[in-house]
Coordinates of C-alpha atoms in Angstrom, one line a residue:
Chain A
X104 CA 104.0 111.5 105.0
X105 CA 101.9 108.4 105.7
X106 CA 99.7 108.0 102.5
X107 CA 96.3 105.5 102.1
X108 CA 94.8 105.1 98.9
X109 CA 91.5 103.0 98.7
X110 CA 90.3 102.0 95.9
X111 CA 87.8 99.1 94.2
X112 CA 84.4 100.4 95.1
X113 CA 81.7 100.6 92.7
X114 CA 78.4 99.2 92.2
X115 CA 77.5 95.3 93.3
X116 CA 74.3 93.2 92.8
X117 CA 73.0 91.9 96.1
X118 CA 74.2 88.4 96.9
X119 CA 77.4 89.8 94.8
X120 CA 81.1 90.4 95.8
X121 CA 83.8 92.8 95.7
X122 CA 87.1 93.3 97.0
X123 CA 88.6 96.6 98.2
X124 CA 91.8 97.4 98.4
X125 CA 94.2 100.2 100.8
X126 CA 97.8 101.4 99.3
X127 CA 99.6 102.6 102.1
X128 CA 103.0 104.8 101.8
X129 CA 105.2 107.1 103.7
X130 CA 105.1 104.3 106.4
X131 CA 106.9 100.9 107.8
X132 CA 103.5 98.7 106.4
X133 CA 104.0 95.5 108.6
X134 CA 104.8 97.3 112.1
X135 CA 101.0 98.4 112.5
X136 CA 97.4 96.7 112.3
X137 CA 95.1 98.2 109.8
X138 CA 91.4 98.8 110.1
X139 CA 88.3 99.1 108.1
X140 CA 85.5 101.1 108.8
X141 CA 82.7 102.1 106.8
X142 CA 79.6 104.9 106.7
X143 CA 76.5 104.5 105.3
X144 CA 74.9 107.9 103.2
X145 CA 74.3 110.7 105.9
X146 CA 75.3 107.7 108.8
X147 CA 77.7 107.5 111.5
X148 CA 80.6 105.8 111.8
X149 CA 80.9 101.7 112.0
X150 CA 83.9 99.5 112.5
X151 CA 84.4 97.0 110.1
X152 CA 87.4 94.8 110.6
X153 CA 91.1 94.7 112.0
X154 CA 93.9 93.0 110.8
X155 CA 97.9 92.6 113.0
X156 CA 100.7 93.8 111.3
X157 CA 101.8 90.5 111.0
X158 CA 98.4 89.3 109.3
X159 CA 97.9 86.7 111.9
X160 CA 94.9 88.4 114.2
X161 CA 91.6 89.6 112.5
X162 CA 88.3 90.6 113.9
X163 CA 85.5 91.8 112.5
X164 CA 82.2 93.6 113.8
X165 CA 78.7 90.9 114.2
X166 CA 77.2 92.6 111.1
X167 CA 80.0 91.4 108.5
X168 CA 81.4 88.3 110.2
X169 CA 81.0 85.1 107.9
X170 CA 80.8 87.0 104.9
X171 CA 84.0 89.8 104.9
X172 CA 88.0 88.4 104.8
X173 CA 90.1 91.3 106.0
X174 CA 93.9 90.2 104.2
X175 CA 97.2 92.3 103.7
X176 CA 100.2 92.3 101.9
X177 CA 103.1 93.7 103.7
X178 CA 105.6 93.4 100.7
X179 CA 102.9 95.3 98.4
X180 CA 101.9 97.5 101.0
X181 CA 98.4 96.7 101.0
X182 CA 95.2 95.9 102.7
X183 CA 92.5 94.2 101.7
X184 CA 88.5 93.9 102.4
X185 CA 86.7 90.9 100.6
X186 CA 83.1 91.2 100.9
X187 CA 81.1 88.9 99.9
X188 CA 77.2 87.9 99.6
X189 CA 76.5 91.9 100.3
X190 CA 73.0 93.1 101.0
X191 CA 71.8 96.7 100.5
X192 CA 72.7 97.8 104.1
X193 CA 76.3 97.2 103.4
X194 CA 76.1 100.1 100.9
X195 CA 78.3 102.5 102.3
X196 CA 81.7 104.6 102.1
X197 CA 84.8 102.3 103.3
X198 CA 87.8 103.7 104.7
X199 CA 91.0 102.0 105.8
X200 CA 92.9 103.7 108.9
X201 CA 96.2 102.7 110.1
X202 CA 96.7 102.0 113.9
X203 CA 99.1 103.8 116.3
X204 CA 100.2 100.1 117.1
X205 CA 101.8 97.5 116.2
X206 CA 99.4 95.5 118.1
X207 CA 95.4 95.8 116.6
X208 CA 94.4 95.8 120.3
X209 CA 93.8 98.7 123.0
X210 CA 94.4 101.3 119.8
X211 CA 92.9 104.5 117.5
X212 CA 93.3 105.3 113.8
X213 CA 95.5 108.2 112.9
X214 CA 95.2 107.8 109.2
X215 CA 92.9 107.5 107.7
X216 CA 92.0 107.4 103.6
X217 CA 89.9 109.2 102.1
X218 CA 87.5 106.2 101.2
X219 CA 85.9 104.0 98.6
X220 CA 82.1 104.0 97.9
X221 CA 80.4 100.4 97.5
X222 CA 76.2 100.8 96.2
X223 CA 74.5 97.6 96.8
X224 CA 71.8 97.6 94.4
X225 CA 70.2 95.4 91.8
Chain B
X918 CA 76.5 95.5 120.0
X919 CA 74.8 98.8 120.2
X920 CA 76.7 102.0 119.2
X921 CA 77.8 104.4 122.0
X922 CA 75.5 107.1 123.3
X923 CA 76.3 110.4 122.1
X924 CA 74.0 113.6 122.3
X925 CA 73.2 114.5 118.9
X926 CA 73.8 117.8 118.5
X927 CA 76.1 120.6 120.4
X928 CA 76.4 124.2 120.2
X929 CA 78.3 127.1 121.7
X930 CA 79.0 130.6 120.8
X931 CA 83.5 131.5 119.6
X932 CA 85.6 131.4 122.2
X933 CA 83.0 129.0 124.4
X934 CA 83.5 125.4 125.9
X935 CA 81.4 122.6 125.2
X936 CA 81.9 119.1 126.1
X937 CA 80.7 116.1 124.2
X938 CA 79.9 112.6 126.3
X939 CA 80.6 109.1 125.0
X940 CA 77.9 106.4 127.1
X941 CA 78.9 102.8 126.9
X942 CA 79.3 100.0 129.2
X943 CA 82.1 97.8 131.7
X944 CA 82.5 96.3 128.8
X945 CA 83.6 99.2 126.9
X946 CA 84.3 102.7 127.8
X947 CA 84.4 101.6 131.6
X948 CA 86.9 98.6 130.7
X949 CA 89.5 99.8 128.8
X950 CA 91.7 103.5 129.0
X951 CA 91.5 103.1 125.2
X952 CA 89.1 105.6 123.9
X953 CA 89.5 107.8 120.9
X954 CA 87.5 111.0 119.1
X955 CA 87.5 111.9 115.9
X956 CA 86.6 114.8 114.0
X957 CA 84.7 115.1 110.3
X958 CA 84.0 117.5 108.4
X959 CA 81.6 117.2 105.6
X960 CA 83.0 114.7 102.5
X961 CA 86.1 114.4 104.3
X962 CA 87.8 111.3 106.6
X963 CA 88.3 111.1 110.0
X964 CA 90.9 112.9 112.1
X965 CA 92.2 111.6 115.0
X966 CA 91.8 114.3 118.2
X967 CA 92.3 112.1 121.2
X968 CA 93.4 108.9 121.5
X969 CA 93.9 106.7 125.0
X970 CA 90.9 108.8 126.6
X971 CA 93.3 112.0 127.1
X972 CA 96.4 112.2 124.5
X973 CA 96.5 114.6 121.5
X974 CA 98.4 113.6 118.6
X975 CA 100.7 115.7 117.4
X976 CA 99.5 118.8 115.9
X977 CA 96.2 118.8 117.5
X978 CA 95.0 122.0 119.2
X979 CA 95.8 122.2 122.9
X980 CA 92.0 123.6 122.8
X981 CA 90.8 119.3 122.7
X982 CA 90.9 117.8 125.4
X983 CA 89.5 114.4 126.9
X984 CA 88.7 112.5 129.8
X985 CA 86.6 109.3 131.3
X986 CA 84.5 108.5 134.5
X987 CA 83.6 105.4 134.8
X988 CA 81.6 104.1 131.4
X989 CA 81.5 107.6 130.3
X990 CA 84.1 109.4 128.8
X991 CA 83.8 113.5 127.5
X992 CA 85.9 115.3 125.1
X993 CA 85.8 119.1 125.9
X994 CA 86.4 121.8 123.0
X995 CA 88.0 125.2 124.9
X996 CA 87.7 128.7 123.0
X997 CA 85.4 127.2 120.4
X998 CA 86.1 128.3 116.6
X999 CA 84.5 128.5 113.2
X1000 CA 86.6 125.5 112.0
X1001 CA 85.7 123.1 115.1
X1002 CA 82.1 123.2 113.4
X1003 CA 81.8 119.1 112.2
X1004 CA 81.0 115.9 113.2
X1005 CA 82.8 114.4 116.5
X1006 CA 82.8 110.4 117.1
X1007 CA 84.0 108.8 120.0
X1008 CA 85.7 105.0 119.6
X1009 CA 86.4 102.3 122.2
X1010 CA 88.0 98.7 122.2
X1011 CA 85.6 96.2 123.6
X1012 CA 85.8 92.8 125.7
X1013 CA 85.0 91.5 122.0
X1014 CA 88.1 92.1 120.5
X1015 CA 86.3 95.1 118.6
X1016 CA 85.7 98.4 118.1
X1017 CA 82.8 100.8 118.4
X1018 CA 82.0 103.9 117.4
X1019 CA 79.9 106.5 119.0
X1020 CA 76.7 107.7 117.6
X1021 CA 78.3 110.9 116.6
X1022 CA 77.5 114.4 117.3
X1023 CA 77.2 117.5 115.1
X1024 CA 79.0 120.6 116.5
X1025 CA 77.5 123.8 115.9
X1026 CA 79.4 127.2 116.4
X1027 CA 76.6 129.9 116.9

């Protein structure tokens, strides 16, 4: 069975940084793109950031471009989130979801982790 | 970019259908067969229930089902049940080489 573990959350000063991290298992790691999303306390659901299985495409949504690094390591099994200068609206649950596809394009999520929680606050 | 439109709440009585519409744009919903739903329940993660605007994964009930016109695309719940009661979100790739995520909708079962 395909596995994700996040893990790294906690509690950051604004202006501070954290990294997240996603242990996948049960799963050939570098033949599918990874995704974070993220949801704020009693929020909706917001896409964060993709990643190619390869590594060598990565996007990320207007709200976190410039200041999170999506990264993976397909011999570890592992994905990455790097977020940096974080402001209280960033304060959320992060989840990492695998893609159907290789490709991080024209795709869903079917599995998903149960999440890491980041508080912003000072 | 703006989340897609979704009503916020839906509600039908066991053994009812309801249907759930995703508004977005060319650039969105109407551009690309490459919407998805998801279902939560409270404190849990995401489940995929539809992906490529009409495919269920394996093990999903044959009671989900989806579709699209134009920039709007619906998912439809057949037979409703006490355990379809959550959150529903719909997702789309976008001419930005992104994602977005509906504005979710709360299913109630009467």
């Amino acid at each position: 069975d395909v596995q994700l573990l996040e893990s790294g959350g906690g509690l950051v000063q604004p202006g501070g940084s954290l990294r997240l991290s996603c242990a996948a298992s049960g799963l050939t790691f570098s033949n599918y793109a990874m995704t974070w999303v993220r949801q704020a306390p009693g929020k909706g659901l917001e896409w964060v950031s993709v990643i190619s299985g390869g590594g060598g495409n990565t996007y990320y949504a207007d709200s976190v471009k410039g200041r999170f690094i999506i990264s993976r390591d397909n011999s570890q099994k592992m994905v990455f989130l790097r977020l940096n200068n974080v402001s209280a609206e960033d304060t959320a649950t992060y989840f990492c979801a695998k893609h159907r596809r290789l490709n991080w394009n024209f795709d869903s999520f079917d599995f998903w982790g149960q999440g890491t929680m980041v508080v912003v606050s000072s | 970019q703006s989340a897609l439109t979704q009503p916020a709440s839906v509600s039908g009585f066991p053994e009812q259908s309801i249907t759930i519409s995703c508004a977005g744009t060319r650039s969105d919903v109407g551009g690309y067969n490459s919407v998805s739903w998801y279902q939560q329940h409270p404190g849990t993660a995401p489940k995929l229930m539809i992906y490529d605007v009409l495919n269920r994964p394996s093990g999903v009930s044959y009671r989900f089902s989806g579709s699209k016109s134009g920039n709007t695309a619906s998912l439809t719940i057949s037979g409703l049940q006490t355990e379809d009661e959550a959150d529903y979100y719909c997702c789309s790739y976008t001419s930005n080489n992104t994602y977005l995520f509906g504005t979710g909708t709360k299913v109630t079962v009467l």
